[in-house]
PDB file of C-alpha atoms in Angstrom:
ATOM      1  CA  UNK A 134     -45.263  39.236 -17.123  1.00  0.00           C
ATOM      2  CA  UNK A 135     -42.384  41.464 -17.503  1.00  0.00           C
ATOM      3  CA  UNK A 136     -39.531  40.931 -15.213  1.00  0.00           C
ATOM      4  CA  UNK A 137     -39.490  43.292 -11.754  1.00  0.00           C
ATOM      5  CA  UNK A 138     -36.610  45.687 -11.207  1.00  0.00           C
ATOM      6  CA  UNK A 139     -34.179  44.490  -9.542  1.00  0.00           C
ATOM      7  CA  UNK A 140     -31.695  46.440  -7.195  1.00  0.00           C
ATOM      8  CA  UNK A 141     -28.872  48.060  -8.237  1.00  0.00           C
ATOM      9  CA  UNK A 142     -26.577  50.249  -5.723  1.00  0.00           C
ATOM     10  CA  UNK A 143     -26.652  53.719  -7.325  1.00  0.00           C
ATOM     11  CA  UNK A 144     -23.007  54.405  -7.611  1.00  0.00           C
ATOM     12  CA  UNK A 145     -22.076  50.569  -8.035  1.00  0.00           C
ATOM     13  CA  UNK A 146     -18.201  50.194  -9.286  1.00  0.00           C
ATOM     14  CA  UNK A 147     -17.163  53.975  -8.968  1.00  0.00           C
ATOM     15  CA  UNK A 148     -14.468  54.895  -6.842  1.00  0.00           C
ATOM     16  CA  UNK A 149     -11.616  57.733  -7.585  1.00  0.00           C
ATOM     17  CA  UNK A 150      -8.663  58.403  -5.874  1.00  0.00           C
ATOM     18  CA  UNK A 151      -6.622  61.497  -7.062  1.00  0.00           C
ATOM     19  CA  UNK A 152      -2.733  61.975  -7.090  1.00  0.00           C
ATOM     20  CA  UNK A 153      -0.603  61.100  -4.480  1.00  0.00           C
ATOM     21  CA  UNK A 154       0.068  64.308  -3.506  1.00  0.00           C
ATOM     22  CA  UNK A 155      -3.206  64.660  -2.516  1.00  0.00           C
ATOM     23  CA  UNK A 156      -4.248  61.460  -1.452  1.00  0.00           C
ATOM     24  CA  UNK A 157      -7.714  61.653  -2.098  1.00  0.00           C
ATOM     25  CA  UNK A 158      -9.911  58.636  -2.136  1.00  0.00           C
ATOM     26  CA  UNK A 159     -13.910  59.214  -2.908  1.00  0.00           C
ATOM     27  CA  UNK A 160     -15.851  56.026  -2.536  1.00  0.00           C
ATOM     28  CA  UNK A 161     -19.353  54.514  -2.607  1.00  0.00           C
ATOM     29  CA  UNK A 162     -19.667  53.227   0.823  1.00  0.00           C
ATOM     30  CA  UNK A 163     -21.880  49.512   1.384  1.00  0.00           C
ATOM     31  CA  UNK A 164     -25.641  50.312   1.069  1.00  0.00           C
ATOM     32  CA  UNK A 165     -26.168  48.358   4.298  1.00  0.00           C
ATOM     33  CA  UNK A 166     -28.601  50.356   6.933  1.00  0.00           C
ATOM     34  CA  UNK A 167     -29.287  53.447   7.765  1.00  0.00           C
ATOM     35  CA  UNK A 168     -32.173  54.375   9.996  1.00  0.00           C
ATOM     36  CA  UNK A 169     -33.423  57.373  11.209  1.00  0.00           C
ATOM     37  CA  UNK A 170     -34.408  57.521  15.200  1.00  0.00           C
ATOM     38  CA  UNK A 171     -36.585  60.262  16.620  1.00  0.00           C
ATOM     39  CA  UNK A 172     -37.174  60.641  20.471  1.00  0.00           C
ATOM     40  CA  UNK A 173     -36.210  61.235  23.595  1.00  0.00           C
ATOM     41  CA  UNK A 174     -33.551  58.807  24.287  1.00  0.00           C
ATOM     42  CA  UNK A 175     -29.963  59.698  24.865  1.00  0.00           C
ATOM     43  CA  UNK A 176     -27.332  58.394  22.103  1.00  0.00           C
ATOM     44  CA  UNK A 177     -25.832  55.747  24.894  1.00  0.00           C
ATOM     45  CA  UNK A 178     -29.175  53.838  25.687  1.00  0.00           C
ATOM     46  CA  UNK A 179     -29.720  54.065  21.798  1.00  0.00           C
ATOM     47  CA  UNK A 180     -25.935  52.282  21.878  1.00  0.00           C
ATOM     48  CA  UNK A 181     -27.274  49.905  24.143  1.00  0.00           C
ATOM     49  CA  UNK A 182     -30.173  49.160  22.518  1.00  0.00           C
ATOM     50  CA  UNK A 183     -28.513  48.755  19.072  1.00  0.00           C
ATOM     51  CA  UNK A 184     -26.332  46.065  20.780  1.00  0.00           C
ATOM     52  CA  UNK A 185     -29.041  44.268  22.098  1.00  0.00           C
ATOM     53  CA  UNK A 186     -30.594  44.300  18.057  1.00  0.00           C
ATOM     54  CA  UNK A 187     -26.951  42.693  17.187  1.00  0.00           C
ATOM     55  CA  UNK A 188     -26.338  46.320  15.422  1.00  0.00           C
ATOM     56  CA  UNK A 189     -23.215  47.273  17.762  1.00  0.00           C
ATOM     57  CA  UNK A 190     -20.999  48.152  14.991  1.00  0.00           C
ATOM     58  CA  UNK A 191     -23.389  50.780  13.471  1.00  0.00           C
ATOM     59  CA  UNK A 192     -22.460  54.068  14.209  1.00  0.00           C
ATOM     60  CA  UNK A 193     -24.574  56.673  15.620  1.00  0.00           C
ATOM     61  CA  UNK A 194     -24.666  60.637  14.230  1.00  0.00           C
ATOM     62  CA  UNK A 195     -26.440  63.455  15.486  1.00  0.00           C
ATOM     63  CA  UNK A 196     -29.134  64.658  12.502  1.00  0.00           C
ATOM     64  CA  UNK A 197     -31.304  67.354  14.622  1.00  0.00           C
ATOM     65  CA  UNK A 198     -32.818  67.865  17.785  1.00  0.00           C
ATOM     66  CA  UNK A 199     -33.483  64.518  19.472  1.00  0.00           C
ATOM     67  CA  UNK A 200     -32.408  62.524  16.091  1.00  0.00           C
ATOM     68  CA  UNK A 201     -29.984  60.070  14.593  1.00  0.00           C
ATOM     69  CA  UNK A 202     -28.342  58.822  11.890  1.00  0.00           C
ATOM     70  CA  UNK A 203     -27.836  54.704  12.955  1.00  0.00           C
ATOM     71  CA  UNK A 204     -25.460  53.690   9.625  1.00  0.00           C
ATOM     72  CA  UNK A 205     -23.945  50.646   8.942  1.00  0.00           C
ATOM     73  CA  UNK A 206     -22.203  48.352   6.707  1.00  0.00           C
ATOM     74  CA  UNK A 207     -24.666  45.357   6.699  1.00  0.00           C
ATOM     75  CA  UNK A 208     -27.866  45.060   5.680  1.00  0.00           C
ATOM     76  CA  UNK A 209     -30.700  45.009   8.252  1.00  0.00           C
ATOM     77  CA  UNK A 210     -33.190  42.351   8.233  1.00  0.00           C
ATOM     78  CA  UNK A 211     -37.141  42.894   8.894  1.00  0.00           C
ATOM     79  CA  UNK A 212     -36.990  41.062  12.447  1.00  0.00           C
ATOM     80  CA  UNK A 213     -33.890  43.246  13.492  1.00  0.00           C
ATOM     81  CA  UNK A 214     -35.897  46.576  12.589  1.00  0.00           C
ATOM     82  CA  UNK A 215     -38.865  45.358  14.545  1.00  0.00           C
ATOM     83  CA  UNK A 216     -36.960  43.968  17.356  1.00  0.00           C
ATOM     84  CA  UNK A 217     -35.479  47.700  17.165  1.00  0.00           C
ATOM     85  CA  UNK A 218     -38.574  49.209  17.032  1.00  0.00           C
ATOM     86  CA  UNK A 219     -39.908  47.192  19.962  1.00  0.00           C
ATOM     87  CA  UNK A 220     -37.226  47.700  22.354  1.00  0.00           C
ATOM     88  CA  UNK A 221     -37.393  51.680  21.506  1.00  0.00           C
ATOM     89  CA  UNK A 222     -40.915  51.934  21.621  1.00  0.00           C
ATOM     90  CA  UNK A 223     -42.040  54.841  24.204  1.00  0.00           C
ATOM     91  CA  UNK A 224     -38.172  56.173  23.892  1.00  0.00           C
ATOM     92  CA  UNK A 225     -37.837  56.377  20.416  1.00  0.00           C
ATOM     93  CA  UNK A 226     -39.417  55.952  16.815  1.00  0.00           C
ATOM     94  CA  UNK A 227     -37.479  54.401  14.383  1.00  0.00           C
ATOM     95  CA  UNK A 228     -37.720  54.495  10.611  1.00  0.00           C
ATOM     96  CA  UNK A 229     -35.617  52.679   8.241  1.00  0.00           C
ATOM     97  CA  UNK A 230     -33.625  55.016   5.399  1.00  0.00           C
ATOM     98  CA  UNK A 231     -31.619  52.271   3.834  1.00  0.00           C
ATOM     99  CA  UNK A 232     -33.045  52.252   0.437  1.00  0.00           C
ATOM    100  CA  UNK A 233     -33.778  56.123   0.493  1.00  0.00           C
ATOM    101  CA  UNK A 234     -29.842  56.972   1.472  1.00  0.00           C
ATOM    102  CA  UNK A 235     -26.565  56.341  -0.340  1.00  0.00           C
ATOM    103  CA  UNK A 236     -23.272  57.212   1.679  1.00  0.00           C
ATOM    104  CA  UNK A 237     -19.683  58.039   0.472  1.00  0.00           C
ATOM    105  CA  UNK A 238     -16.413  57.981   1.887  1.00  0.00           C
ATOM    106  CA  UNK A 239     -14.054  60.915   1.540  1.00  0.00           C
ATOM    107  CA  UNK A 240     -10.439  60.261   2.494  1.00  0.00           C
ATOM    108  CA  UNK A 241      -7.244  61.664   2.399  1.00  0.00           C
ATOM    109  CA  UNK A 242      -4.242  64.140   3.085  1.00  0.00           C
ATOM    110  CA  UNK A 243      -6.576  66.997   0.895  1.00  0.00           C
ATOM    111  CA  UNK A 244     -10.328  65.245   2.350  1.00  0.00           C
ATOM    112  CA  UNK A 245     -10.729  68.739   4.252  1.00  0.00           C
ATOM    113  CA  UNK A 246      -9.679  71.237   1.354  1.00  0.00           C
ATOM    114  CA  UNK A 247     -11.609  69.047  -1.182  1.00  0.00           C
ATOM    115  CA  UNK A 248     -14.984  69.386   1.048  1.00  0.00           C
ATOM    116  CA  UNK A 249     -14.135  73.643   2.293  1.00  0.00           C
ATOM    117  CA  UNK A 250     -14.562  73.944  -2.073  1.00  0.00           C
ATOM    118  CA  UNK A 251     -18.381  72.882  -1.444  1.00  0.00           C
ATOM    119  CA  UNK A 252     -19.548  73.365   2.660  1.00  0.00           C
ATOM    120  CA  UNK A 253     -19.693  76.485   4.941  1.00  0.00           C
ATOM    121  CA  UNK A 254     -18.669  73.745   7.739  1.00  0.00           C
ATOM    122  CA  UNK A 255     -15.301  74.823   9.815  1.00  0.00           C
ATOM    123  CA  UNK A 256     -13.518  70.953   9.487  1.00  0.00           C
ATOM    124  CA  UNK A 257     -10.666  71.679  11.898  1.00  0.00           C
ATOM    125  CA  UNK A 258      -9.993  69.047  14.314  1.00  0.00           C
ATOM    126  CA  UNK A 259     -10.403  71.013  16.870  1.00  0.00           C
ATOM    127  CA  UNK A 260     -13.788  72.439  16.289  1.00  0.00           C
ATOM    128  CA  UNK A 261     -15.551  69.609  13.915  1.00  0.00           C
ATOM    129  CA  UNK A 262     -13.944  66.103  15.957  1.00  0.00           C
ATOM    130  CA  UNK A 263     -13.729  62.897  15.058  1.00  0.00           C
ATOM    131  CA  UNK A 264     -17.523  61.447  15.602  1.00  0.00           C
ATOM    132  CA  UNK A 265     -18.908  65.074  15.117  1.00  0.00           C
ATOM    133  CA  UNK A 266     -21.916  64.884  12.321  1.00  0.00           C
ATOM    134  CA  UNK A 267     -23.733  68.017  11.061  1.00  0.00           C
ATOM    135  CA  UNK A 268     -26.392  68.671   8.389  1.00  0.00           C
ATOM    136  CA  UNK A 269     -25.324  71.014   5.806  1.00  0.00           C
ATOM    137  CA  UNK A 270     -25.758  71.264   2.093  1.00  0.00           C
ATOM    138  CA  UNK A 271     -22.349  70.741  -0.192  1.00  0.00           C
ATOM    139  CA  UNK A 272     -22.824  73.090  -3.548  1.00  0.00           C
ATOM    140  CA  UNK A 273     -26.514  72.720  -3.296  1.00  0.00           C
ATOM    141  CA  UNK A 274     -27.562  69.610  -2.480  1.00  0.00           C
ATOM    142  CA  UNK A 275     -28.419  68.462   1.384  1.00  0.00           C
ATOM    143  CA  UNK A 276     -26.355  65.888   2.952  1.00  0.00           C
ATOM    144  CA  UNK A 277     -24.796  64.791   6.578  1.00  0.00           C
ATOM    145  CA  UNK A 278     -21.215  65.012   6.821  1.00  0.00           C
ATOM    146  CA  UNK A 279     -19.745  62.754   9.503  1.00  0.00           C
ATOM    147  CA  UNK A 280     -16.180  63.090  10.375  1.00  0.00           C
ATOM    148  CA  UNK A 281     -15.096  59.185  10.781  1.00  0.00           C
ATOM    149  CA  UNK A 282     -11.236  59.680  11.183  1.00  0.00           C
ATOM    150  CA  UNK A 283      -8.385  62.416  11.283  1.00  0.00           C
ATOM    151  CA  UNK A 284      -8.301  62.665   7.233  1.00  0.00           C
ATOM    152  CA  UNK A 285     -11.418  60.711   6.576  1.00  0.00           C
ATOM    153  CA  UNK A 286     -15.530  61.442   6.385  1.00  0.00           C
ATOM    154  CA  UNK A 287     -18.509  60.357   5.248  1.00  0.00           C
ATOM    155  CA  UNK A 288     -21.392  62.032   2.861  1.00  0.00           C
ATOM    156  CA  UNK A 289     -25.528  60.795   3.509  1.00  0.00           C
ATOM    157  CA  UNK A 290     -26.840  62.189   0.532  1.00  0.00           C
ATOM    158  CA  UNK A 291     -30.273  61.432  -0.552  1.00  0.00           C
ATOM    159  CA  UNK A 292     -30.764  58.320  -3.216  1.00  0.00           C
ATOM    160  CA  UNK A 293     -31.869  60.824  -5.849  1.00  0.00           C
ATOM    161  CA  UNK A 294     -28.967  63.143  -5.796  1.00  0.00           C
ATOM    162  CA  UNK A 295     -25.829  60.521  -5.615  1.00  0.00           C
ATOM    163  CA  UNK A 296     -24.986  60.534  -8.566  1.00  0.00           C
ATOM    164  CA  UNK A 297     -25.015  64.645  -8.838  1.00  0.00           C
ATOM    165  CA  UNK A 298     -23.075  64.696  -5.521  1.00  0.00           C
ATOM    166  CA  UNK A 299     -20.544  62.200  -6.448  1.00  0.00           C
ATOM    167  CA  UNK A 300     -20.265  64.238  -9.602  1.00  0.00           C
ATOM    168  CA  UNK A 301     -19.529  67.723  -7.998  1.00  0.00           C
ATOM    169  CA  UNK A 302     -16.842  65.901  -5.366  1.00  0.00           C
ATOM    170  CA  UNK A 303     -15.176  64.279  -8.245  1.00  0.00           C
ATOM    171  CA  UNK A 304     -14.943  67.693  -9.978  1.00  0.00           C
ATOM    172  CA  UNK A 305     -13.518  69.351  -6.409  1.00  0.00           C
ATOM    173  CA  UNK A 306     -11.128  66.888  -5.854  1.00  0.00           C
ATOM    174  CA  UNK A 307      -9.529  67.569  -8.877  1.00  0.00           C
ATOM    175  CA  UNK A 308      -9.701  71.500  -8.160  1.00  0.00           C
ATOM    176  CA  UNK A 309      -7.766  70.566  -4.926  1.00  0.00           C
ATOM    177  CA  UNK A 310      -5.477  68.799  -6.993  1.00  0.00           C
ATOM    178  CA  UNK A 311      -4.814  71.719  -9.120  1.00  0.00           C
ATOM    179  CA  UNK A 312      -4.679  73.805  -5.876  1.00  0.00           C
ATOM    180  CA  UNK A 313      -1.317  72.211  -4.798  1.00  0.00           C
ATOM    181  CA  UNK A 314      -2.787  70.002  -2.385  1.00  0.00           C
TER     182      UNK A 314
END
């Protein structure tokens, strides 16, 4: 019987960081969790109830009207997602995205300029905040850009175009680079 497939992070081992002018660091992020929540509940009784499932140091992001992103580091076992599920049920439904989503890190002095060269999305500070999350396509592929720190955010692509994103921010990094950055 031949051998099953076994699991293999998509972007496993890349990682670039650019000049030190620029600063910029791209990186595959852990393919812990990621789940998707749909309802009516409001993101701090989602917090609460994410603490409760031991998840407290997932992060929550806005995806749509009465939906969220729940991403985090660590993988999620089947008894956490169902205790999840249970303590959400007539709130919220909750479906699990982990092996269907691949996230990357974006950091840096030039993280903003490098991601204006692919998204419509205004980036200032003061308009696009640290914890602000929006869906929005980057050249033309559909991802969720989270803003996770002053010079630092985070791409939720889909598994099947990871590789093609991490392409296209690898190639914009270096056109910041060459932009004086």
């Amino acid at each position: 019987m031949p051998d099953l497939p076994q699991h293999k992070p998509v972007l496993a081992g890349t990682a670039y960081s650019g000049s030190a002018g620029t600063g910029i660091r791209l990186e595959a992020l852990p393919e812990g969790h990621l789940l998707h929540v749909l309802g009516t509940i409001e993101p701090a009784a989602l917090a609460t109830e994410l603490a409760k499932a031991g998840l407290a140091k997932s992060s929550i992001r806005k995806a749509g009207f009465r939906q969220w992103f729940v991403a985090g580091d660590a993988p999620l076992s089947p008894a956490s997602l169902a205790a999840l599920a249970a303590a959400l049920a007539g709130k919220a439904f909750v479906m699990d995205q982990s092996h269907g989503r691949v996230r990357i890190g974006i950091s840096g002095r030039s993280s903003r300029l490098l991601l204006s060269k692919g998204t419509a999305i205004d980036l200032d500070p003061a308009v696009f905040a640290e914890g602000s999350s929006a869906m929005t396509m980057v050249g033309h592929i559909s991802v969720q850009i989270a803003r996770t720190g002053d010079d630092s955010f985070e791409l939720t692509v889909l598994r099947s175009f990871a590789e093609s994103l991490w392409h296209e921010l690898k190639h914009m990094a270096t056109s910041a680079e060459k932009d004086g950055a």
